[in-house]
XYZ file of C-alpha atoms in Angstrom:
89
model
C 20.968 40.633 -24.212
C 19.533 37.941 -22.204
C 15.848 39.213 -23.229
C 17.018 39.630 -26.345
C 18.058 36.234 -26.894
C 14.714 34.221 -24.773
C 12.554 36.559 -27.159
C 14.167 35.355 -30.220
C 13.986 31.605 -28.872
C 10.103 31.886 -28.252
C 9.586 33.535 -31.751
C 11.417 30.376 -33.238
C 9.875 28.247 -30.446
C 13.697 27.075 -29.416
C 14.501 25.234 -25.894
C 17.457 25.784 -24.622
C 19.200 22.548 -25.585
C 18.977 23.398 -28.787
C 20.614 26.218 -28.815
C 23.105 25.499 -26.980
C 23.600 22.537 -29.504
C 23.598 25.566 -31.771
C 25.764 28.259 -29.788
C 28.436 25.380 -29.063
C 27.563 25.829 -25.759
C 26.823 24.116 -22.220
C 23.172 24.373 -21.400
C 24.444 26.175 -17.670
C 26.707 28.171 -19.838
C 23.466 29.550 -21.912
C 21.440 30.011 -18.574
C 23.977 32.188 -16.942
C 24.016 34.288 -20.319
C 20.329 34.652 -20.422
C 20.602 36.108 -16.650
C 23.548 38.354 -17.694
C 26.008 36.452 -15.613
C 28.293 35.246 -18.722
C 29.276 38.061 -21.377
C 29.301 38.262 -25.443
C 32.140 38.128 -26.728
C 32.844 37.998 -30.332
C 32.799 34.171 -31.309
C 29.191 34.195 -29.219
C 28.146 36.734 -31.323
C 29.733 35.261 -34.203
C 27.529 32.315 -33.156
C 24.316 34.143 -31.956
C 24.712 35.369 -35.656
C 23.909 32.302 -37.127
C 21.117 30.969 -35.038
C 19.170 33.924 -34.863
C 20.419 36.355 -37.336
C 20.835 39.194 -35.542
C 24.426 40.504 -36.805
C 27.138 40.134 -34.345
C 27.619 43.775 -34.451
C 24.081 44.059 -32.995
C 24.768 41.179 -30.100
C 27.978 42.681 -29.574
C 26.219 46.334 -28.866
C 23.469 44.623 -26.894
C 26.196 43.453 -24.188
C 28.239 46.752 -24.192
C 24.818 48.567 -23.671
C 23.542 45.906 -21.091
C 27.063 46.549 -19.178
C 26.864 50.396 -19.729
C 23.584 50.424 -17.941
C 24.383 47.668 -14.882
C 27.490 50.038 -14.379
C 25.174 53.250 -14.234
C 22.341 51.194 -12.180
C 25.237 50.502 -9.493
C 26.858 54.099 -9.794
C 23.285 55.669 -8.727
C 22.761 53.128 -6.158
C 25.967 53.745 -3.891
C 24.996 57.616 -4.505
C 21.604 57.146 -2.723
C 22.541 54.699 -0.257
C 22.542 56.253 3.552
C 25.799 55.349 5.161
C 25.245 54.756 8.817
C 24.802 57.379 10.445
C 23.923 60.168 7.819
C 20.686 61.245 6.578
C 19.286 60.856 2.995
C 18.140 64.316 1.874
């Protein structure tokens, strides 16, 4: 969603003080969400809503897809890591 959110802030040509201003929000707070390190919940989206006006069913999908896939990323990962001593076929 963090994409999501820095491509919606260029289109409106937004800084990120302002919308934290607008999301209620610490500026850190906002940073960590546009790196994926803070979740949407549904007062954010509630929020996220009103500044951009993407409905918060929409943010609220972004960040269960965004999880889905980090989840899946990870789950392949430890399956094609080599633990010492094996071999990687």
């Amino acid at each position: 969603p963090g994409d999501t959110i820095v491509s919606f802030m260029q289109e409106k040509n937004l800084k990120n003080f302002e919308v934290a201003k607008t999301l209620k929000v610490e500026v850190s707070f906002l940073e960590r969400l546009l790196t994926g390190k803070e979740r949407i919940n549904k007062v954010l989206a509630d929020r996220l809503e009103t500044c951009f006006g993407a409905s918060s069913k929409f943010w609220l999908k972004r960040e269960a897809n965004y999880r889905s896939e980090l989840k899946r990323l990870k789950k392949e990962k430890t399956k094609t890591e080599t633990k010492p001593g094996e071999i990687n076929q």
